[in-house]
PDB file of C-alpha atoms in Angstrom:
ATOM      1  CA  MET C   1      -0.018  -0.028  -0.133  1.00 46.00           C
ATOM      2  CA  GLU C   2       1.210   3.313  -0.714  1.00 49.00           C
ATOM      3  CA  SER C   3       1.531   6.092   1.429  1.00 43.00           C
ATOM      4  CA  ASN C   4      -1.067   8.435  -0.302  1.00 55.00           C
ATOM      5  CA  GLY C   5      -3.995   5.646   0.493  1.00 62.00           C
ATOM      6  CA  MET C   6      -3.442   4.052  -2.801  1.00 72.00           C
ATOM      7  CA  PRO C   7      -2.759   0.561  -3.791  1.00 81.00           C
ATOM      8  CA  SER C   8       0.655  -0.536  -4.360  1.00 80.00           C
ATOM      9  CA  ARG C   9       2.248   0.095  -7.562  1.00 84.00           C
ATOM     10  CA  THR C  10       2.371  -3.340  -8.556  1.00 86.00           C
ATOM     11  CA  ALA C  11      -1.441  -3.748  -7.956  1.00 90.00           C
ATOM     12  CA  LEU C  12      -2.318  -1.015  -9.794  1.00 94.00           C
ATOM     13  CA  THR C  13       0.303  -1.739 -13.010  1.00 94.00           C
ATOM     14  CA  ALA C  14      -0.962  -4.994 -12.874  1.00 96.00           C
ATOM     15  CA  ALA C  15      -4.514  -4.247 -13.340  1.00 97.00           C
ATOM     16  CA  ALA C  16      -3.686  -1.895 -15.998  1.00 98.00           C
ATOM     17  CA  ALA C  17      -1.928  -4.543 -17.975  1.00 98.00           C
ATOM     18  CA  ARG C  18      -4.903  -6.771 -17.873  1.00 98.00           C
ATOM     19  CA  ALA C  19      -6.905  -4.196 -19.140  1.00 98.00           C
ATOM     20  CA  ALA C  20      -4.670  -3.122 -21.894  1.00 98.00           C
ATOM     21  CA  HIS C  21      -4.478  -6.747 -22.872  1.00 98.00           C
ATOM     22  CA  LEU C  22      -7.836  -6.448 -24.026  1.00 98.00           C
ATOM     23  CA  ILE C  23      -6.968  -3.267 -25.888  1.00 98.00           C
ATOM     24  CA  VAL C  24      -3.650  -3.410 -27.474  1.00 97.00           C
ATOM     25  CA  ASP C  25      -3.249  -6.987 -28.162  1.00 98.00           C
ATOM     26  CA  ALA C  26      -4.594  -8.946 -30.972  1.00 97.00           C
ATOM     27  CA  GLU C  27      -6.781 -12.130 -30.600  1.00 97.00           C
ATOM     28  CA  PRO C  28      -6.659 -14.709 -29.391  1.00 97.00           C
ATOM     29  CA  HIS C  29      -6.547 -13.029 -25.977  1.00 98.00           C
ATOM     30  CA  ILE C  30      -4.957 -15.211 -23.297  1.00 98.00           C
ATOM     31  CA  PHE C  31      -7.001 -13.661 -20.420  1.00 98.00           C
ATOM     32  CA  ALA C  32     -10.323 -11.657 -20.572  1.00 98.00           C
ATOM     33  CA  ASP C  33     -10.366  -9.434 -17.334  1.00 98.00           C
ATOM     34  CA  THR C  34     -13.399  -7.373 -18.409  1.00 98.00           C
ATOM     35  CA  LEU C  35     -13.372  -5.556 -15.162  1.00 98.00           C
ATOM     36  CA  ALA C  36     -10.061  -4.590 -14.738  1.00 98.00           C
ATOM     37  CA  LEU C  37     -10.505  -1.385 -16.637  1.00 98.00           C
ATOM     38  CA  PRO C  38     -13.505   0.100 -14.230  1.00 97.00           C
ATOM     39  CA  LEU C  39     -11.405  -0.979 -11.152  1.00 97.00           C
ATOM     40  CA  LEU C  40      -8.840   1.272 -11.945  1.00 96.00           C
ATOM     41  CA  GLY C  41     -11.314   4.265 -11.757  1.00 93.00           C
ATOM     42  CA  ASP C  42      -9.962   7.670 -12.385  1.00 93.00           C
ATOM     43  CA  ARG C  43      -6.189   5.936 -13.150  1.00 94.00           C
ATOM     44  CA  ALA C  44      -7.682   3.844 -15.823  1.00 96.00           C
ATOM     45  CA  GLU C  45      -6.726   6.481 -19.084  1.00 96.00           C
ATOM     46  CA  GLU C  46      -3.343   7.482 -17.339  1.00 96.00           C
ATOM     47  CA  LEU C  47      -2.243   3.992 -16.931  1.00 96.00           C
ATOM     48  CA  VAL C  48      -3.436   2.224 -19.821  1.00 98.00           C
ATOM     49  CA  ALA C  49      -2.446   5.195 -22.125  1.00 97.00           C
ATOM     50  CA  TYR C  50       1.272   3.874 -21.770  1.00 95.00           C
ATOM     51  CA  HIS C  51       0.383   0.292 -23.619  1.00 98.00           C
ATOM     52  CA  ARG C  52      -1.842   2.069 -26.047  1.00 97.00           C
ATOM     53  CA  LEU C  53       1.130   4.353 -27.101  1.00 97.00           C
ATOM     54  CA  HIS C  54       3.924   2.105 -26.482  1.00 96.00           C
ATOM     55  CA  GLY C  55       2.116  -1.340 -26.734  1.00 95.00           C
ATOM     56  CA  THR C  56       5.095  -3.054 -28.360  1.00 97.00           C
ATOM     57  CA  HIS C  57       8.087  -2.067 -25.833  1.00 96.00           C
ATOM     58  CA  PRO C  58       9.080  -5.224 -24.343  1.00 95.00           C
ATOM     59  CA  VAL C  59       8.803  -3.794 -20.827  1.00 95.00           C
ATOM     60  CA  LEU C  60       4.954  -3.138 -21.314  1.00 97.00           C
ATOM     61  CA  ALA C  61       4.279  -6.237 -23.423  1.00 98.00           C
ATOM     62  CA  GLY C  62       6.039  -8.554 -20.758  1.00 97.00           C
ATOM     63  CA  ALA C  63       3.868  -7.104 -17.945  1.00 97.00           C
ATOM     64  CA  ARG C  64       0.707  -8.162 -20.174  1.00 98.00           C
ATOM     65  CA  LEU C  65       2.251 -11.356 -20.916  1.00 98.00           C
ATOM     66  CA  ALA C  66       3.096 -11.943 -17.147  1.00 97.00           C
ATOM     67  CA  ALA C  67      -0.774 -10.923 -15.725  1.00 98.00           C
ATOM     68  CA  THR C  68      -2.315 -12.523 -18.542  1.00 98.00           C
ATOM     69  CA  THR C  69      -0.599 -15.857 -18.328  1.00 98.00           C
ATOM     70  CA  ARG C  70      -0.631 -16.107 -14.357  1.00 98.00           C
ATOM     71  CA  GLY C  71      -4.327 -15.155 -14.415  1.00 98.00           C
ATOM     72  CA  ARG C  72      -5.381 -17.882 -16.972  1.00 98.00           C
ATOM     73  CA  PHE C  73      -3.112 -20.363 -15.713  1.00 98.00           C
ATOM     74  CA  THR C  74      -4.802 -19.906 -11.970  1.00 98.00           C
ATOM     75  CA  GLU C  75      -8.622 -19.483 -13.174  1.00 98.00           C
ATOM     76  CA  ASP C  76      -8.334 -22.730 -15.371  1.00 98.00           C
ATOM     77  CA  ARG C  77      -7.002 -24.689 -12.544  1.00 98.00           C
ATOM     78  CA  LEU C  78      -9.491 -22.946  -9.970  1.00 98.00           C
ATOM     79  CA  ALA C  79     -12.412 -23.943 -12.339  1.00 97.00           C
ATOM     80  CA  ALA C  80     -10.806 -27.689 -12.375  1.00 98.00           C
ATOM     81  CA  ALA C  81     -10.875 -27.663  -8.444  1.00 98.00           C
ATOM     82  CA  VAL C  82     -14.449 -26.240  -7.792  1.00 97.00           C
ATOM     83  CA  ALA C  83     -15.884 -28.913 -10.240  1.00 97.00           C
ATOM     84  CA  ARG C  84     -14.173 -31.455  -7.892  1.00 96.00           C
ATOM     85  CA  GLY C  85     -16.235 -29.972  -5.127  1.00 97.00           C
ATOM     86  CA  THR C  86     -13.637 -27.529  -3.448  1.00 98.00           C
ATOM     87  CA  GLY C  87     -15.719 -24.557  -2.097  1.00 98.00           C
ATOM     88  CA  GLN C  88     -13.490 -21.915  -0.848  1.00 98.00           C
ATOM     89  CA  TYR C  89     -11.073 -19.623  -2.729  1.00 98.00           C
ATOM     90  CA  VAL C  90      -8.439 -17.716  -1.127  1.00 98.00           C
ATOM     91  CA  VAL C  91      -6.892 -14.951  -2.810  1.00 98.00           C
ATOM     92  CA  LEU C  92      -3.451 -13.632  -0.919  1.00 96.00           C
ATOM     93  CA  GLY C  93      -2.487 -10.097  -1.634  1.00 93.00           C
ATOM     94  CA  ALA C  94      -5.645  -9.966  -3.941  1.00 95.00           C
ATOM     95  CA  GLY C  95      -5.036  -6.276  -4.895  1.00 94.00           C
ATOM     96  CA  LEU C  96      -7.465  -5.308  -7.650  1.00 96.00           C
ATOM     97  CA  ASP C  97      -8.336  -9.185  -8.670  1.00 97.00           C
ATOM     98  CA  SER C  98     -11.665  -9.287 -10.205  1.00 98.00           C
ATOM     99  CA  TYR C  99     -12.587 -12.920 -10.124  1.00 98.00           C
ATOM    100  CA  ALA C 100     -15.226 -12.874  -7.896  1.00 97.00           C
ATOM    101  CA  TYR C 101     -17.129 -10.007  -9.635  1.00 98.00           C
ATOM    102  CA  ARG C 102     -17.051 -11.913 -12.813  1.00 96.00           C
ATOM    103  CA  ALA C 103     -17.600 -15.591 -11.725  1.00 93.00           C
ATOM    104  CA  GLY C 104     -21.071 -15.186 -11.330  1.00 87.00           C
ATOM    105  CA  PRO C 105     -23.413 -17.284  -9.115  1.00 87.00           C
ATOM    106  CA  GLY C 106     -22.375 -20.967  -8.070  1.00 87.00           C
ATOM    107  CA  GLY C 107     -18.865 -20.298  -7.708  1.00 91.00           C
ATOM    108  CA  PRO C 108     -16.763 -20.699  -4.406  1.00 97.00           C
ATOM    109  CA  ARG C 109     -16.722 -18.472  -1.579  1.00 98.00           C
ATOM    110  CA  VAL C 110     -13.970 -16.060  -2.095  1.00 98.00           C
ATOM    111  CA  PHE C 111     -11.668 -14.688   0.578  1.00 98.00           C
ATOM    112  CA  GLU C 112      -9.739 -11.505  -0.684  1.00 98.00           C
ATOM    113  CA  VAL C 113      -7.026 -11.012   1.933  1.00 96.00           C
ATOM    114  CA  ASP C 114      -4.970  -7.645   1.539  1.00 93.00           C
ATOM    115  CA  HIS C 115      -3.877  -4.840   3.910  1.00 91.00           C
ATOM    116  CA  PRO C 116      -6.995  -2.894   5.082  1.00 91.00           C
ATOM    117  CA  ALA C 117      -6.053   0.203   3.462  1.00 90.00           C
ATOM    118  CA  THR C 118      -6.129  -1.415  -0.110  1.00 91.00           C
ATOM    119  CA  GLN C 119      -9.504  -2.987   0.865  1.00 94.00           C
ATOM    120  CA  ASP C 120     -11.043   0.225   1.575  1.00 94.00           C
ATOM    121  CA  TRP C 121      -9.590   2.046  -1.798  1.00 93.00           C
ATOM    122  CA  LYS C 122     -11.117  -1.091  -4.014  1.00 96.00           C
ATOM    123  CA  ARG C 123     -14.433  -1.311  -2.417  1.00 96.00           C
ATOM    124  CA  ALA C 124     -14.862   2.530  -3.152  1.00 95.00           C
ATOM    125  CA  ALA C 125     -13.505   1.528  -6.653  1.00 95.00           C
ATOM    126  CA  LEU C 126     -16.037  -1.142  -6.891  1.00 97.00           C
ATOM    127  CA  ALA C 127     -18.908   1.254  -5.672  1.00 97.00           C
ATOM    128  CA  ALA C 128     -17.538   3.922  -8.343  1.00 96.00           C
ATOM    129  CA  ALA C 129     -17.880   1.444 -11.089  1.00 96.00           C
ATOM    130  CA  GLY C 130     -21.407   0.332  -9.991  1.00 97.00           C
ATOM    131  CA  ILE C 131     -20.193  -3.503  -9.415  1.00 97.00           C
ATOM    132  CA  ALA C 132     -21.935  -5.089  -6.701  1.00 96.00           C
ATOM    133  CA  VAL C 133     -20.045  -7.239  -4.277  1.00 97.00           C
ATOM    134  CA  PRO C 134     -21.555 -10.536  -4.402  1.00 96.00           C
ATOM    135  CA  PRO C 135     -22.932 -12.132  -1.008  1.00 95.00           C
ATOM    136  CA  ASP C 136     -20.229 -14.947  -1.213  1.00 95.00           C
ATOM    137  CA  VAL C 137     -17.282 -12.280  -1.239  1.00 98.00           C
ATOM    138  CA  VAL C 138     -15.187 -11.870   1.997  1.00 98.00           C
ATOM    139  CA  PHE C 139     -12.895  -8.968   2.563  1.00 98.00           C
ATOM    140  CA  VAL C 140      -9.868 -10.227   4.878  1.00 97.00           C
ATOM    141  CA  PRO C 141      -7.987  -7.364   6.164  1.00 94.00           C
ATOM    142  CA  ALA C 142      -4.381  -8.479   7.204  1.00 91.00           C
ATOM    143  CA  ASP C 143      -0.771  -6.938   7.190  1.00 83.00           C
ATOM    144  CA  LEU C 144       0.771 -10.232   5.226  1.00 74.00           C
ATOM    145  CA  GLU C 145       4.253  -9.122   6.600  1.00 72.00           C
ATOM    146  CA  ARG C 146       3.039  -9.427  10.018  1.00 77.00           C
ATOM    147  CA  ASP C 147      -0.552 -11.510  10.401  1.00 76.00           C
ATOM    148  CA  PRO C 148      -0.391 -15.182   9.834  1.00 81.00           C
ATOM    149  CA  PRO C 149      -2.973 -15.534   6.800  1.00 88.00           C
ATOM    150  CA  VAL C 150      -4.600 -18.368   7.924  1.00 90.00           C
ATOM    151  CA  THR C 151      -5.228 -16.742  11.591  1.00 90.00           C
ATOM    152  CA  ALA C 152      -7.011 -13.778  10.094  1.00 93.00           C
ATOM    153  CA  LEU C 153      -8.681 -16.062   7.288  1.00 96.00           C
ATOM    154  CA  ALA C 154      -9.983 -18.240  10.241  1.00 94.00           C
ATOM    155  CA  ARG C 155     -11.478 -14.904  11.992  1.00 94.00           C
ATOM    156  CA  HIS C 156     -13.587 -14.140   8.840  1.00 96.00           C
ATOM    157  CA  GLY C 157     -15.433 -17.480   8.487  1.00 96.00           C
ATOM    158  CA  PHE C 158     -13.124 -19.376   6.661  1.00 97.00           C
ATOM    159  CA  ASP C 159     -13.099 -23.312   7.451  1.00 97.00           C
ATOM    160  CA  PRO C 160      -9.213 -24.765   7.412  1.00 94.00           C
ATOM    161  CA  ALA C 161     -10.701 -27.971   7.967  1.00 94.00           C
ATOM    162  CA  ARG C 162     -12.265 -28.097   4.363  1.00 97.00           C
ATOM    163  CA  PRO C 163      -9.956 -28.014   1.197  1.00 97.00           C
ATOM    164  CA  ALA C 164      -9.328 -24.481  -0.445  1.00 98.00           C
ATOM    165  CA  PHE C 165      -7.751 -23.229  -3.418  1.00 98.00           C
ATOM    166  CA  VAL C 166      -5.229 -20.539  -2.827  1.00 98.00           C
ATOM    167  CA  SER C 167      -3.710 -17.951  -5.214  1.00 98.00           C
ATOM    168  CA  TRP C 168      -0.906 -16.114  -4.474  1.00 98.00           C
ATOM    169  CA  LEU C 169       0.209 -14.023  -7.380  1.00 97.00           C
ATOM    170  CA  GLY C 170       3.170 -11.277  -8.185  1.00 95.00           C
ATOM    171  CA  VAL C 171       4.130 -11.456  -4.523  1.00 93.00           C
ATOM    172  CA  THR C 172       6.945 -13.852  -3.609  1.00 95.00           C
ATOM    173  CA  MET C 173       9.424 -11.773  -5.657  1.00 95.00           C
ATOM    174  CA  TYR C 174       9.002  -8.917  -3.196  1.00 93.00           C
ATOM    175  CA  LEU C 175       9.494 -10.872   0.032  1.00 92.00           C
ATOM    176  CA  THR C 176      12.696 -12.574   1.696  1.00 93.00           C
ATOM    177  CA  PRO C 177      12.804 -16.324   1.035  1.00 95.00           C
ATOM    178  CA  ASP C 178      12.211 -16.713   5.030  1.00 93.00           C
ATOM    179  CA  ALA C 179       9.035 -14.641   4.735  1.00 91.00           C
ATOM    180  CA  VAL C 180       7.718 -16.798   1.654  1.00 94.00           C
ATOM    181  CA  GLY C 181       8.553 -19.776   4.003  1.00 95.00           C
ATOM    182  CA  ARG C 182       6.824 -18.552   6.984  1.00 93.00           C
ATOM    183  CA  THR C 183       3.328 -17.982   4.670  1.00 93.00           C
ATOM    184  CA  LEU C 184       3.982 -21.448   3.052  1.00 96.00           C
ATOM    185  CA  ALA C 185       4.334 -23.175   6.515  1.00 95.00           C
ATOM    186  CA  ALA C 186       1.054 -21.686   7.506  1.00 94.00           C
ATOM    187  CA  LEU C 187      -0.992 -22.714   4.311  1.00 96.00           C
ATOM    188  CA  GLY C 188       0.551 -26.199   4.950  1.00 96.00           C
ATOM    189  CA  GLY C 189      -1.296 -26.491   7.927  1.00 95.00           C
ATOM    190  CA  LEU C 190      -4.629 -26.318   5.832  1.00 96.00           C
ATOM    191  CA  ALA C 191      -6.747 -29.426   4.911  1.00 97.00           C
ATOM    192  CA  PRO C 192      -5.283 -32.248   2.918  1.00 97.00           C
ATOM    193  CA  GLY C 193      -6.258 -31.564  -0.893  1.00 97.00           C
ATOM    194  CA  THR C 194      -6.014 -27.587  -0.384  1.00 98.00           C
ATOM    195  CA  GLU C 195      -4.469 -26.450  -3.732  1.00 98.00           C
ATOM    196  CA  VAL C 196      -1.870 -23.312  -4.216  1.00 98.00           C
ATOM    197  CA  VAL C 197      -0.686 -21.758  -7.358  1.00 98.00           C
ATOM    198  CA  LEU C 198       2.130 -18.914  -6.755  1.00 98.00           C
ATOM    199  CA  ASP C 199       4.432 -17.429  -9.360  1.00 98.00           C
ATOM    200  CA  HIS C 200       7.980 -16.631  -8.881  1.00 98.00           C
ATOM    201  CA  MET C 201      11.412 -15.033 -10.645  1.00 98.00           C
ATOM    202  CA  VAL C 202      14.162 -17.788 -11.297  1.00 98.00           C
ATOM    203  CA  PRO C 203      17.814 -17.026 -10.936  1.00 98.00           C
ATOM    204  CA  GLU C 204      19.505 -15.261 -13.929  1.00 97.00           C
ATOM    205  CA  GLU C 205      21.460 -18.198 -14.952  1.00 98.00           C
ATOM    206  CA  ARG C 206      17.590 -20.078 -15.310  1.00 98.00           C
ATOM    207  CA  ARG C 207      16.384 -17.091 -17.365  1.00 98.00           C
ATOM    208  CA  ASP C 208      16.457 -16.934 -21.343  1.00 97.00           C
ATOM    209  CA  GLU C 209      17.658 -14.138 -23.373  1.00 97.00           C
ATOM    210  CA  LEU C 210      14.198 -12.328 -23.346  1.00 96.00           C
ATOM    211  CA  GLY C 211      13.843 -12.776 -19.401  1.00 97.00           C
ATOM    212  CA  ARG C 212      17.167 -11.565 -18.814  1.00 97.00           C
ATOM    213  CA  MET C 213      16.458  -8.657 -20.819  1.00 96.00           C
ATOM    214  CA  TYR C 214      13.131  -8.367 -19.207  1.00 96.00           C
ATOM    215  CA  ALA C 215      14.739  -8.380 -15.553  1.00 97.00           C
ATOM    216  CA  ALA C 216      17.270  -6.012 -16.352  1.00 97.00           C
ATOM    217  CA  ALA C 217      14.851  -3.155 -17.646  1.00 96.00           C
ATOM    218  CA  VAL C 218      12.217  -3.985 -14.516  1.00 95.00           C
ATOM    219  CA  ALA C 219      13.952  -5.065 -11.661  1.00 96.00           C
ATOM    220  CA  PRO C 220      16.190  -1.610 -10.737  1.00 96.00           C
ATOM    221  CA  VAL C 221      12.750   0.471 -11.507  1.00 92.00           C
ATOM    222  CA  ALA C 222      10.909  -1.922  -8.935  1.00 91.00           C
ATOM    223  CA  ALA C 223      13.643  -1.484  -6.506  1.00 94.00           C
ATOM    224  CA  GLU C 224      13.838   2.135  -6.940  1.00 93.00           C
ATOM    225  CA  GLY C 225      10.153   2.442  -6.080  1.00 87.00           C
ATOM    226  CA  GLY C 226      10.742   0.845  -2.828  1.00 89.00           C
ATOM    227  CA  GLU C 227       9.944  -2.776  -4.231  1.00 90.00           C
ATOM    228  CA  PRO C 228      13.034  -4.418  -4.756  1.00 95.00           C
ATOM    229  CA  TRP C 229      13.077  -8.277  -5.909  1.00 96.00           C
ATOM    230  CA  ARG C 230      14.161 -10.324  -2.880  1.00 95.00           C
ATOM    231  CA  GLY C 231      12.600 -13.915  -3.248  1.00 95.00           C
ATOM    232  CA  ILE C 232      14.304 -15.311  -6.325  1.00 97.00           C
ATOM    233  CA  PHE C 233      14.059 -19.199  -6.330  1.00 98.00           C
ATOM    234  CA  ALA C 234      15.228 -22.009  -8.575  1.00 98.00           C
ATOM    235  CA  PRO C 235      12.476 -23.919  -9.794  1.00 98.00           C
ATOM    236  CA  GLU C 236      13.646 -27.024  -7.387  1.00 98.00           C
ATOM    237  CA  ASP C 237      14.549 -24.689  -4.792  1.00 98.00           C
ATOM    238  CA  MET C 238      10.560 -23.738  -5.001  1.00 98.00           C
ATOM    239  CA  ALA C 239       9.978 -27.387  -5.054  1.00 98.00           C
ATOM    240  CA  ALA C 240      12.017 -28.292  -2.180  1.00 98.00           C
ATOM    241  CA  LEU C 241      10.499 -25.297  -0.007  1.00 98.00           C
ATOM    242  CA  LEU C 242       7.214 -26.620  -0.737  1.00 98.00           C
ATOM    243  CA  ALA C 243       8.220 -29.938  -0.012  1.00 97.00           C
ATOM    244  CA  ALA C 244       9.119 -28.807   3.634  1.00 96.00           C
ATOM    245  CA  HIS C 245       6.119 -27.326   4.775  1.00 97.00           C
ATOM    246  CA  GLY C 246       4.038 -30.167   3.512  1.00 97.00           C
ATOM    247  CA  PHE C 247       3.239 -29.683   0.019  1.00 98.00           C
ATOM    248  CA  ALA C 248       3.587 -31.906  -3.346  1.00 98.00           C
ATOM    249  CA  VAL C 249       4.091 -30.172  -6.651  1.00 98.00           C
ATOM    250  CA  ARG C 250       1.519 -30.842  -9.335  1.00 98.00           C
ATOM    251  CA  GLU C 251       2.644 -28.471 -11.832  1.00 98.00           C
ATOM    252  CA  GLN C 252       5.174 -26.187 -12.570  1.00 98.00           C
ATOM    253  CA  ALA C 253       5.086 -24.119 -15.866  1.00 98.00           C
ATOM    254  CA  TRP C 254       6.842 -21.537 -17.728  1.00 98.00           C
ATOM    255  CA  GLN C 255       4.917 -18.813 -19.301  1.00 98.00           C
ATOM    256  CA  GLY C 256       5.268 -20.684 -22.856  1.00 97.00           C
ATOM    257  CA  GLU C 257       3.928 -23.878 -21.168  1.00 97.00           C
ATOM    258  CA  SER C 258       1.367 -22.251 -18.744  1.00 98.00           C
ATOM    259  CA  VAL C 259      -1.813 -21.985 -21.447  1.00 98.00           C
ATOM    260  CA  ASP C 260      -2.971 -23.489 -24.535  1.00 97.00           C
ATOM    261  CA  ALA C 261      -0.634 -23.910 -27.138  1.00 97.00           C
ATOM    262  CA  ALA C 262      -2.535 -22.398 -29.907  1.00 97.00           C
ATOM    263  CA  LEU C 263      -2.440 -18.841 -27.795  1.00 97.00           C
ATOM    264  CA  TRP C 264       0.856 -18.783 -29.139  1.00 97.00           C
ATOM    265  CA  ASP C 265      -0.215 -17.997 -32.506  1.00 97.00           C
ATOM    266  CA  ARG C 266      -0.101 -14.601 -32.342  1.00 96.00           C
ATOM    267  CA  SER C 267       0.493 -11.058 -34.699  1.00 96.00           C
ATOM    268  CA  ASP C 268       1.236  -9.035 -31.579  1.00 97.00           C
ATOM    269  CA  ALA C 269       4.205  -8.366 -29.544  1.00 96.00           C
ATOM    270  CA  LEU C 270       3.655 -11.024 -26.622  1.00 98.00           C
ATOM    271  CA  ARG C 271       6.276 -13.791 -26.892  1.00 97.00           C
ATOM    272  CA  PRO C 272       6.898 -16.037 -23.707  1.00 97.00           C
ATOM    273  CA  HIS C 273      10.042 -15.788 -21.850  1.00 96.00           C
ATOM    274  CA  ARG C 274      11.644 -17.613 -18.863  1.00 98.00           C
ATOM    275  CA  LEU C 275      11.793 -15.561 -16.081  1.00 98.00           C
ATOM    276  CA  PRO C 276       8.690 -16.300 -13.906  1.00 98.00           C
ATOM    277  CA  MET C 277       7.679 -19.608 -13.254  1.00 98.00           C
ATOM    278  CA  LEU C 278       4.107 -20.763 -12.255  1.00 98.00           C
ATOM    279  CA  THR C 279       3.796 -23.569  -9.768  1.00 98.00           C
ATOM    280  CA  ARG C 280       0.676 -25.375  -8.213  1.00 98.00           C
ATOM    281  CA  ALA C 281       1.262 -27.787  -5.398  1.00 98.00           C
ATOM    282  CA  ALA C 282      -1.324 -29.523  -2.932  1.00 98.00           C
ATOM    283  CA  VAL C 283      -1.318 -29.800   0.574  1.00 98.00           C
ATOM    284  CA  THR C 284      -0.451 -33.618   1.453  1.00 96.00           C
ATOM    285  CA  GLY C 285      -1.118 -33.646   5.189  1.00 85.00           C
ATOM    286  CA  VAL C 286       2.240 -34.977   5.470  1.00 83.00           C
ATOM    287  CA  ARG C 287       5.192 -32.696   6.862  1.00 78.00           C
ATOM    288  CA  PRO C 288       8.833 -34.499   6.713  1.00 78.00           C
ATOM    289  CA  ALA C 289      10.505 -34.768   9.979  1.00 70.00           C
ATOM    290  CA  SER C 290      12.556 -32.189  11.121  1.00 62.00           C
TER     291      SER C 290
END
């Protein structure tokens, strides 16, 4: 959360990237977040204008790519989990995520976990845009740097004895490895069958050329804005960290593997690269002996 009461810069730019994808990029669209633009409110035109004017710039195209691939990957897996009977969806660091307002009736109960001031801003943005908050949406105010997420969830009607689906996107790179481990330790105590989808940056030697170029352009700007990249994990290191906290990895996917191959038959500037990795893991109920 910024000191002026606005959501973090990363929350705003991610929403702008999702909105701009439907405006700037050609079909087939990777992910259709039809509410991202109205949720940006009076910042919408300013933030999307960068993409309109410079849509082929590698940094802006890369931002749209990251936001859309992780959104599509996550919501496809969420739909599969709901079809199997999962009835609780937790969005950690929800920011301007709009799933709950697009999903329609019959979906899971959605727990949006975020800083209370960010949630106040989002509620105001929803009201200003005329977007109703469905009855199955629960705002869970928490400072994730200090509040254990499961404790905060339990205070707001979440049932830790029932499996859930948890998304944790666009966050781990801004946390220390210890902080990432603490959150995974808490989530690993949820009911067996609970699934978690998260994304993380990989070390430089595991990146391809496009990934290295994108990181070289973006990481210094993020650091100057007060959001340096702290959590960098090789795929096997993330898998080991998850295993240490009671998870079994089900999938690890680069951008190019994370969505249907037909979506890469493109005429625009979107080209997958190897910098972020998406991981889906499930709680087993068994933790390794310490």
